[in-house]
JSON list of C-alpha atoms in Angstrom, two decimals:
[
{"chain": "A", "resi": 1, "resn": "MET", "atom": "CA", "xyz": [-9.14, 46.96, 5.36]},
{"chain": "A", "resi": 2, "resn": "ARG", "atom": "CA", "xyz": [-6.11, 45.02, 4.27]},
{"chain": "A", "resi": 3, "resn": "ALA", "atom": "CA", "xyz": [-4.35, 48.14, 4.26]},
{"chain": "A", "resi": 4, "resn": "ARG", "atom": "CA", "xyz": [-5.31, 49.04, 7.60]},
{"chain": "A", "resi": 5, "resn": "PHE", "atom": "CA", "xyz": [-3.95, 45.68, 9.29]},
{"chain": "A", "resi": 6, "resn": "LEU", "atom": "CA", "xyz": [-0.61, 46.01, 7.41]},
{"chain": "A", "resi": 7, "resn": "TRP", "atom": "CA", "xyz": [-0.10, 49.39, 8.80]},
{"chain": "A", "resi": 8, "resn": "LEU", "atom": "CA", "xyz": [-1.22, 48.21, 12.08]},
{"chain": "A", "resi": 9, "resn": "TRP", "atom": "CA", "xyz": [0.82, 45.28, 12.34]},
{"chain": "A", "resi": 10, "resn": "PHE", "atom": "CA", "xyz": [4.19, 47.63, 10.87]},
{"chain": "A", "resi": 11, "resn": "ILE", "atom": "CA", "xyz": [3.30, 49.69, 13.66]},
{"chain": "A", "resi": 12, "resn": "ALA", "atom": "CA", "xyz": [3.22, 47.17, 15.99]},
{"chain": "A", "resi": 13, "resn": "ALA", "atom": "CA", "xyz": [6.75, 45.56, 14.79]},
{"chain": "A", "resi": 14, "resn": "LEU", "atom": "CA", "xyz": [8.36, 48.54, 15.21]},
{"chain": "A", "resi": 15, "resn": "LEU", "atom": "CA", "xyz": [7.28, 49.43, 18.55]},
{"chain": "A", "resi": 16, "resn": "ALA", "atom": "CA", "xyz": [8.28, 45.96, 19.55]},
{"chain": "A", "resi": 17, "resn": "GLY", "atom": "CA", "xyz": [11.65, 46.52, 18.09]},
{"chain": "A", "resi": 18, "resn": "VAL", "atom": "CA", "xyz": [12.02, 49.93, 19.78]},
{"chain": "A", "resi": 19, "resn": "LEU", "atom": "CA", "xyz": [11.31, 48.31, 23.45]},
{"chain": "A", "resi": 20, "resn": "THR", "atom": "CA", "xyz": [13.36, 45.51, 22.68]},
{"chain": "A", "resi": 21, "resn": "GLY", "atom": "CA", "xyz": [16.37, 47.95, 21.65]},
{"chain": "A", "resi": 22, "resn": "CYS", "atom": "CA", "xyz": [15.66, 49.75, 25.16]},
{"chain": "A", "resi": 23, "resn": "GLN", "atom": "CA", "xyz": [15.90, 46.81, 27.50]},
{"chain": "A", "resi": 24, "resn": "PRO", "atom": "CA", "xyz": [18.64, 46.93, 29.91]},
{"chain": "A", "resi": 25, "resn": "GLY", "atom": "CA", "xyz": [21.57, 44.78, 29.47]},
{"chain": "A", "resi": 26, "resn": "LYS", "atom": "CA", "xyz": [20.26, 44.11, 25.87]},
{"chain": "A", "resi": 27, "resn": "THR", "atom": "CA", "xyz": [23.01, 44.47, 23.07]},
{"chain": "A", "resi": 28, "resn": "ALA", "atom": "CA", "xyz": [23.13, 45.27, 19.56]},
{"chain": "A", "resi": 29, "resn": "SER", "atom": "CA", "xyz": [23.97, 42.06, 17.36]},
{"chain": "A", "resi": 30, "resn": "PHE", "atom": "CA", "xyz": [26.57, 41.50, 14.74]},
{"chain": "A", "resi": 31, "resn": "ILE", "atom": "CA", "xyz": [26.11, 41.93, 11.12]},
{"chain": "A", "resi": 32, "resn": "GLY", "atom": "CA", "xyz": [28.27, 39.18, 10.34]},
{"chain": "A", "resi": 33, "resn": "THR", "atom": "CA", "xyz": [27.58, 35.49, 11.49]},
{"chain": "A", "resi": 34, "resn": "ASP", "atom": "CA", "xyz": [28.30, 35.19, 15.33]},
{"chain": "A", "resi": 35, "resn": "LEU", "atom": "CA", "xyz": [30.97, 32.38, 16.08]},
{"chain": "A", "resi": 36, "resn": "THR", "atom": "CA", "xyz": [31.03, 33.25, 19.36]},
{"chain": "A", "resi": 37, "resn": "GLY", "atom": "CA", "xyz": [31.90, 29.78, 21.62]},
{"chain": "A", "resi": 38, "resn": "THR", "atom": "CA", "xyz": [32.90, 27.96, 18.45]},
{"chain": "A", "resi": 39, "resn": "GLN", "atom": "CA", "xyz": [36.68, 26.70, 18.33]},
{"chain": "A", "resi": 40, "resn": "PHE", "atom": "CA", "xyz": [39.18, 26.41, 15.77]},
{"chain": "A", "resi": 41, "resn": "GLY", "atom": "CA", "xyz": [41.87, 23.73, 15.98]},
{"chain": "A", "resi": 42, "resn": "LYS", "atom": "CA", "xyz": [45.43, 24.77, 16.29]},
{"chain": "A", "resi": 43, "resn": "PRO", "atom": "CA", "xyz": [45.97, 28.51, 16.29]},
{"chain": "A", "resi": 44, "resn": "LEU", "atom": "CA", "xyz": [47.52, 30.25, 13.26]},
{"chain": "A", "resi": 45, "resn": "SER", "atom": "CA", "xyz": [51.14, 30.14, 12.68]},
{"chain": "A", "resi": 46, "resn": "LEU", "atom": "CA", "xyz": [52.64, 31.62, 10.06]},
{"chain": "A", "resi": 47, "resn": "THR", "atom": "CA", "xyz": [55.96, 33.84, 8.93]},
{"chain": "A", "resi": 48, "resn": "ASP", "atom": "CA", "xyz": [55.18, 37.53, 8.60]},
{"chain": "A", "resi": 49, "resn": "HIS", "atom": "CA", "xyz": [56.23, 39.71, 5.23]},
{"chain": "A", "resi": 50, "resn": "THR", "atom": "CA", "xyz": [59.32, 41.13, 7.90]},
{"chain": "A", "resi": 51, "resn": "GLY", "atom": "CA", "xyz": [60.40, 37.47, 8.27]},
{"chain": "A", "resi": 52, "resn": "LYS", "atom": "CA", "xyz": [58.84, 37.24, 11.87]},
{"chain": "A", "resi": 53, "resn": "LEU", "atom": "CA", "xyz": [57.25, 34.04, 13.17]},
{"chain": "A", "resi": 54, "resn": "ARG", "atom": "CA", "xyz": [53.84, 35.08, 14.12]},
{"chain": "A", "resi": 55, "resn": "SER", "atom": "CA", "xyz": [50.49, 33.26, 15.85]},
{"chain": "A", "resi": 56, "resn": "ILE", "atom": "CA", "xyz": [47.18, 34.90, 16.61]},
{"chain": "A", "resi": 57, "resn": "ASP", "atom": "CA", "xyz": [48.48, 35.08, 20.37]},
{"chain": "A", "resi": 58, "resn": "ASP", "atom": "CA", "xyz": [50.70, 37.68, 19.52]},
{"chain": "A", "resi": 59, "resn": "PHE", "atom": "CA", "xyz": [47.81, 40.27, 18.74]},
{"chain": "A", "resi": 60, "resn": "LYS", "atom": "CA", "xyz": [46.03, 39.51, 21.78]},
{"chain": "A", "resi": 61, "resn": "GLY", "atom": "CA", "xyz": [44.43, 42.97, 23.26]},
{"chain": "A", "resi": 62, "resn": "LYS", "atom": "CA", "xyz": [43.52, 44.18, 19.36]},
{"chain": "A", "resi": 63, "resn": "VAL", "atom": "CA", "xyz": [40.40, 42.93, 17.43]},
{"chain": "A", "resi": 64, "resn": "ILE", "atom": "CA", "xyz": [41.92, 40.58, 14.61]},
{"chain": "A", "resi": 65, "resn": "VAL", "atom": "CA", "xyz": [40.45, 40.32, 10.90]},
{"chain": "A", "resi": 66, "resn": "LEU", "atom": "CA", "xyz": [41.92, 37.20, 9.30]},
{"chain": "A", "resi": 67, "resn": "PHE", "atom": "CA", "xyz": [41.40, 37.27, 5.50]},
{"chain": "A", "resi": 68, "resn": "PHE", "atom": "CA", "xyz": [42.72, 34.49, 3.54]},
{"chain": "A", "resi": 69, "resn": "GLY", "atom": "CA", "xyz": [44.04, 35.63, -0.37]},
{"chain": "A", "resi": 70, "resn": "TYR", "atom": "CA", "xyz": [46.57, 36.09, -2.80]},
{"chain": "A", "resi": 71, "resn": "THR", "atom": "CA", "xyz": [48.66, 38.68, -4.44]},
{"chain": "A", "resi": 72, "resn": "HIS", "atom": "CA", "xyz": [47.79, 37.77, -8.15]},
{"chain": "A", "resi": 73, "resn": "CYS", "atom": "CA", "xyz": [44.44, 38.01, -7.53]},
{"chain": "A", "resi": 74, "resn": "PRO", "atom": "CA", "xyz": [42.33, 40.25, -9.97]},
{"chain": "A", "resi": 75, "resn": "ASP", "atom": "CA", "xyz": [39.39, 41.06, -8.22]},
{"chain": "A", "resi": 76, "resn": "VAL", "atom": "CA", "xyz": [38.27, 39.52, -4.82]},
{"chain": "A", "resi": 77, "resn": "CYS", "atom": "CA", "xyz": [41.32, 40.14, -2.51]},
{"chain": "A", "resi": 78, "resn": "PRO", "atom": "CA", "xyz": [42.60, 43.98, -3.90]},
{"chain": "A", "resi": 79, "resn": "THR", "atom": "CA", "xyz": [38.80, 44.71, -3.28]},
{"chain": "A", "resi": 80, "resn": "THR", "atom": "CA", "xyz": [38.50, 43.05, 0.13]},
{"chain": "A", "resi": 81, "resn": "MET", "atom": "CA", "xyz": [42.00, 44.61, 1.13]},
{"chain": "A", "resi": 82, "resn": "SER", "atom": "CA", "xyz": [40.75, 48.13, -0.14]},
{"chain": "A", "resi": 83, "resn": "ASP", "atom": "CA", "xyz": [37.59, 47.65, 1.80]},
{"chain": "A", "resi": 84, "resn": "LEU", "atom": "CA", "xyz": [39.74, 46.98, 4.96]},
{"chain": "A", "resi": 85, "resn": "LYS", "atom": "CA", "xyz": [41.20, 49.97, 4.29]},
{"chain": "A", "resi": 86, "resn": "GLN", "atom": "CA", "xyz": [38.15, 52.18, 4.30]},
{"chain": "A", "resi": 87, "resn": "THR", "atom": "CA", "xyz": [36.95, 50.23, 7.55]},
{"chain": "A", "resi": 88, "resn": "MET", "atom": "CA", "xyz": [40.08, 51.40, 8.87]},
{"chain": "A", "resi": 89, "resn": "LYS", "atom": "CA", "xyz": [39.34, 55.16, 8.31]},
{"chain": "A", "resi": 90, "resn": "LEU", "atom": "CA", "xyz": [36.26, 54.74, 9.45]},
{"chain": "A", "resi": 91, "resn": "LEU", "atom": "CA", "xyz": [37.37, 53.66, 12.86]},
{"chain": "A", "resi": 92, "resn": "GLY", "atom": "CA", "xyz": [39.13, 56.26, 12.90]},
{"chain": "A", "resi": 93, "resn": "ASP", "atom": "CA", "xyz": [41.68, 56.51, 16.19]},
{"chain": "A", "resi": 94, "resn": "LYS", "atom": "CA", "xyz": [39.86, 53.36, 17.18]},
{"chain": "A", "resi": 95, "resn": "ALA", "atom": "CA", "xyz": [41.55, 51.68, 14.11]},
{"chain": "A", "resi": 96, "resn": "ASN", "atom": "CA", "xyz": [44.42, 50.92, 16.12]},
{"chain": "A", "resi": 97, "resn": "ASP", "atom": "CA", "xyz": [42.81, 48.45, 18.08]},
{"chain": "A", "resi": 98, "resn": "VAL", "atom": "CA", "xyz": [42.55, 46.41, 14.97]},
{"chain": "A", "resi": 99, "resn": "GLN", "atom": "CA", "xyz": [45.03, 44.05, 13.03]},
{"chain": "A", "resi": 100, "resn": "VAL", "atom": "CA", "xyz": [44.30, 42.98, 9.87]},
{"chain": "A", "resi": 101, "resn": "LEU", "atom": "CA", "xyz": [46.02, 39.58, 8.85]},
{"chain": "A", "resi": 102, "resn": "PHE", "atom": "CA", "xyz": [46.36, 38.88, 5.08]},
{"chain": "A", "resi": 103, "resn": "VAL", "atom": "CA", "xyz": [47.19, 35.16, 5.07]},
{"chain": "A", "resi": 104, "resn": "THR", "atom": "CA", "xyz": [48.42, 33.89, 1.32]},
{"chain": "A", "resi": 105, "resn": "VAL", "atom": "CA", "xyz": [46.73, 30.86, -0.20]},
{"chain": "A", "resi": 106, "resn": "ASP", "atom": "CA", "xyz": [49.43, 30.84, -2.76]},
{"chain": "A", "resi": 107, "resn": "PRO", "atom": "CA", "xyz": [52.76, 30.41, -1.16]},
{"chain": "A", "resi": 108, "resn": "GLU", "atom": "CA", "xyz": [54.71, 29.46, -4.25]},
{"chain": "A", "resi": 109, "resn": "ARG", "atom": "CA", "xyz": [54.47, 33.20, -5.51]},
{"chain": "A", "resi": 110, "resn": "ASP", "atom": "CA", "xyz": [53.54, 35.00, -2.81]},
{"chain": "A", "resi": 111, "resn": "THR", "atom": "CA", "xyz": [57.20, 35.45, -0.91]},
{"chain": "A", "resi": 112, "resn": "GLN", "atom": "CA", "xyz": [58.05, 37.21, 1.68]},
{"chain": "A", "resi": 113, "resn": "GLU", "atom": "CA", "xyz": [59.04, 40.32, -0.78]},
{"chain": "A", "resi": 114, "resn": "VAL", "atom": "CA", "xyz": [55.99, 39.89, -2.56]},
{"chain": "A", "resi": 115, "resn": "LEU", "atom": "CA", "xyz": [53.77, 40.40, 0.22]},
{"chain": "A", "resi": 116, "resn": "ALA", "atom": "CA", "xyz": [55.86, 43.33, 2.00]},
{"chain": "A", "resi": 117, "resn": "GLN", "atom": "CA", "xyz": [55.04, 45.19, -1.39]},
{"chain": "A", "resi": 118, "resn": "PHE", "atom": "CA", "xyz": [51.15, 44.31, -1.59]},
{"chain": "A", "resi": 119, "resn": "VAL", "atom": "CA", "xyz": [49.95, 44.19, 2.27]},
{"chain": "A", "resi": 120, "resn": "PRO", "atom": "CA", "xyz": [50.97, 47.19, 3.50]},
{"chain": "A", "resi": 121, "resn": "GLY", "atom": "CA", "xyz": [50.36, 49.09, 0.26]},
{"chain": "A", "resi": 122, "resn": "PHE", "atom": "CA", "xyz": [46.80, 49.21, 1.42]},
{"chain": "A", "resi": 123, "resn": "ASP", "atom": "CA", "xyz": [47.41, 50.25, 4.99]},
{"chain": "A", "resi": 124, "resn": "ALA", "atom": "CA", "xyz": [50.85, 50.31, 6.81]},
{"chain": "A", "resi": 125, "resn": "ARG", "atom": "CA", "xyz": [49.30, 48.48, 9.92]},
{"chain": "A", "resi": 126, "resn": "PHE", "atom": "CA", "xyz": [48.04, 45.35, 7.51]},
{"chain": "A", "resi": 127, "resn": "ILE", "atom": "CA", "xyz": [50.66, 42.09, 8.18]},
{"chain": "A", "resi": 128, "resn": "GLY", "atom": "CA", "xyz": [50.89, 39.76, 5.17]},
{"chain": "A", "resi": 129, "resn": "LEU", "atom": "CA", "xyz": [51.72, 35.97, 6.27]},
{"chain": "A", "resi": 130, "resn": "ARG", "atom": "CA", "xyz": [53.06, 32.95, 4.46]},
{"chain": "A", "resi": 131, "resn": "GLY", "atom": "CA", "xyz": [54.66, 29.35, 4.81]},
{"chain": "A", "resi": 132, "resn": "THR", "atom": "CA", "xyz": [55.71, 26.58, 3.22]},
{"chain": "A", "resi": 133, "resn": "PRO", "atom": "CA", "xyz": [53.15, 24.91, 1.10]},
{"chain": "A", "resi": 134, "resn": "ALA", "atom": "CA", "xyz": [52.52, 22.42, 3.92]},
{"chain": "A", "resi": 135, "resn": "GLU", "atom": "CA", "xyz": [52.11, 24.99, 6.63]},
{"chain": "A", "resi": 136, "resn": "VAL", "atom": "CA", "xyz": [49.68, 27.28, 4.51]},
{"chain": "A", "resi": 137, "resn": "ALA", "atom": "CA", "xyz": [47.54, 24.22, 3.91]},
{"chain": "A", "resi": 138, "resn": "ALA", "atom": "CA", "xyz": [47.57, 23.12, 7.44]},
{"chain": "A", "resi": 139, "resn": "ASN", "atom": "CA", "xyz": [46.34, 26.24, 8.61]},
{"chain": "A", "resi": 140, "resn": "LEU", "atom": "CA", "xyz": [43.74, 26.47, 5.68]},
{"chain": "A", "resi": 141, "resn": "SER", "atom": "CA", "xyz": [42.27, 23.15, 6.82]},
{"chain": "A", "resi": 142, "resn": "GLU", "atom": "CA", "xyz": [42.23, 24.55, 10.45]},
{"chain": "A", "resi": 143, "resn": "TYR", "atom": "CA", "xyz": [40.26, 27.66, 9.31]},
{"chain": "A", "resi": 144, "resn": "LYS", "atom": "CA", "xyz": [37.99, 25.23, 6.83]},
{"chain": "A", "resi": 145, "resn": "VAL", "atom": "CA", "xyz": [39.53, 27.55, 3.98]},
{"chain": "A", "resi": 146, "resn": "TYR", "atom": "CA", "xyz": [39.09, 26.04, 0.48]},
{"chain": "A", "resi": 147, "resn": "ALA", "atom": "CA", "xyz": [41.69, 27.17, -1.69]},
{"chain": "A", "resi": 148, "resn": "ALA", "atom": "CA", "xyz": [42.87, 25.36, -4.69]},
{"chain": "A", "resi": 149, "resn": "LYS", "atom": "CA", "xyz": [44.97, 26.13, -8.25]},
{"chain": "A", "resi": 150, "resn": "VAL", "atom": "CA", "xyz": [42.98, 26.82, -11.51]},
{"chain": "A", "resi": 151, "resn": "ALA", "atom": "CA", "xyz": [44.96, 26.55, -14.35]},
{"chain": "A", "resi": 152, "resn": "GLU", "atom": "CA", "xyz": [44.55, 29.37, -17.11]},
{"chain": "A", "resi": 153, "resn": "PRO", "atom": "CA", "xyz": [43.67, 27.96, -20.66]},
{"chain": "A", "resi": 154, "resn": "GLY", "atom": "CA", "xyz": [46.41, 30.06, -23.21]},
{"chain": "A", "resi": 155, "resn": "LYS", "atom": "CA", "xyz": [48.34, 31.61, -20.96]},
{"chain": "A", "resi": 156, "resn": "SER", "atom": "CA", "xyz": [51.17, 30.88, -18.42]},
{"chain": "A", "resi": 157, "resn": "GLY", "atom": "CA", "xyz": [50.56, 30.34, -14.92]},
{"chain": "A", "resi": 158, "resn": "TYR", "atom": "CA", "xyz": [47.50, 29.98, -12.61]},
{"chain": "A", "resi": 159, "resn": "THR", "atom": "CA", "xyz": [44.61, 31.35, -10.70]},
{"chain": "A", "resi": 160, "resn": "MET", "atom": "CA", "xyz": [43.33, 30.39, -7.12]},
{"chain": "A", "resi": 161, "resn": "ASP", "atom": "CA", "xyz": [39.93, 29.39, -6.38]},
{"chain": "A", "resi": 162, "resn": "HIS", "atom": "CA", "xyz": [39.45, 30.30, -3.11]},
{"chain": "A", "resi": 163, "resn": "SER", "atom": "CA", "xyz": [36.75, 31.39, 0.30]},
{"chain": "A", "resi": 164, "resn": "ALA", "atom": "CA", "xyz": [36.83, 34.78, 0.49]},
{"chain": "A", "resi": 165, "resn": "GLY", "atom": "CA", "xyz": [35.32, 35.77, 3.70]},
{"chain": "A", "resi": 166, "resn": "LEU", "atom": "CA", "xyz": [36.94, 37.35, 7.10]},
{"chain": "A", "resi": 167, "resn": "TYR", "atom": "CA", "xyz": [37.54, 35.93, 10.36]},
{"chain": "A", "resi": 168, "resn": "VAL", "atom": "CA", "xyz": [36.93, 38.19, 13.28]},
{"chain": "A", "resi": 169, "resn": "PHE", "atom": "CA", "xyz": [38.73, 37.39, 16.52]},
{"chain": "A", "resi": 170, "resn": "ASP", "atom": "CA", "xyz": [37.76, 39.47, 19.82]},
{"chain": "A", "resi": 171, "resn": "LYS", "atom": "CA", "xyz": [40.83, 41.02, 21.94]},
{"chain": "A", "resi": 172, "resn": "THR", "atom": "CA", "xyz": [41.42, 37.86, 24.00]},
{"chain": "A", "resi": 173, "resn": "GLY", "atom": "CA", "xyz": [41.95, 35.76, 20.60]},
{"chain": "A", "resi": 174, "resn": "ALA", "atom": "CA", "xyz": [38.57, 34.04, 20.42]},
{"chain": "A", "resi": 175, "resn": "PRO", "atom": "CA", "xyz": [36.69, 33.82, 17.24]},
{"chain": "A", "resi": 176, "resn": "ARG", "atom": "CA", "xyz": [33.67, 35.83, 17.20]},
{"chain": "A", "resi": 177, "resn": "ILE", "atom": "CA", "xyz": [32.35, 37.09, 13.66]},
{"chain": "A", "resi": 178, "resn": "TYR", "atom": "CA", "xyz": [32.30, 35.72, 9.93]},
{"chain": "A", "resi": 179, "resn": "LEU", "atom": "CA", "xyz": [32.01, 38.25, 7.57]},
{"chain": "A", "resi": 180, "resn": "GLY", "atom": "CA", "xyz": [31.41, 37.40, 3.90]},
{"chain": "A", "resi": 181, "resn": "TYR", "atom": "CA", "xyz": [32.72, 38.61, 0.89]},
{"chain": "A", "resi": 182, "resn": "GLY", "atom": "CA", "xyz": [31.33, 41.84, -0.12]},
{"chain": "A", "resi": 183, "resn": "GLU", "atom": "CA", "xyz": [30.48, 42.86, 3.08]},
{"chain": "A", "resi": 184, "resn": "LYS", "atom": "CA", "xyz": [30.37, 47.29, 3.43]},
{"chain": "A", "resi": 185, "resn": "PRO", "atom": "CA", "xyz": [33.25, 48.69, 5.04]},
{"chain": "A", "resi": 186, "resn": "ALA", "atom": "CA", "xyz": [30.53, 50.54, 7.32]},
{"chain": "A", "resi": 187, "resn": "ASN", "atom": "CA", "xyz": [28.96, 47.02, 8.35]},
{"chain": "A", "resi": 188, "resn": "ILE", "atom": "CA", "xyz": [32.56, 45.84, 9.11]},
{"chain": "A", "resi": 189, "resn": "ALA", "atom": "CA", "xyz": [33.29, 48.59, 11.05]},
{"chain": "A", "resi": 190, "resn": "HIS", "atom": "CA", "xyz": [30.16, 48.25, 12.97]},
{"chain": "A", "resi": 191, "resn": "ASP", "atom": "CA", "xyz": [30.71, 44.79, 14.24]},
{"chain": "A", "resi": 192, "resn": "LEU", "atom": "CA", "xyz": [34.45, 45.52, 14.86]},
{"chain": "A", "resi": 193, "resn": "GLN", "atom": "CA", "xyz": [33.51, 48.45, 17.16]},
{"chain": "A", "resi": 194, "resn": "LEU", "atom": "CA", "xyz": [31.08, 45.90, 19.14]},
{"chain": "A", "resi": 195, "resn": "LEU", "atom": "CA", "xyz": [34.13, 44.00, 20.24]},
{"chain": "A", "resi": 196, "resn": "MET", "atom": "CA", "xyz": [36.24, 46.97, 21.42]}
]
């Protein structure tokens, strides 16, 4: 009896999902966290890996994916950048409507030259951004991104502990989605296509 009840409940839930999906005007939902209607402080303003001052407004007309990381990162950052590279492949020609921006949280080591080697190495369309430590700190604060130096015992240098999600902006430059670290490229591509 319980098995039959569960089976009927499953069928009812399935039908409700199908009928909801067929309603006119209903749109698919984001896999990531919906940020629609939220506002950040001052718009991003930093120097790119070619030496040009850039802001979010420069990329209106494209879906923007913003990632905060650093080039000496041993795992999270290269993995995320590789996932974004794969996402662009999945999007095919639509990838030209996407701009990936990599903002360093480690401006002391991530010089313009270092960013110019690292960021476009994943995809020539990707842009690396940097600034003075004060400029980077101000932008991190605006986007509520955590970043802190962590000394490496027994080694020279340090690592950076930092937030690792993706901020996605629509073609008007409005924040729309937050995707957590480790989101699959297919899921990232799904959400980006909803904004195209």
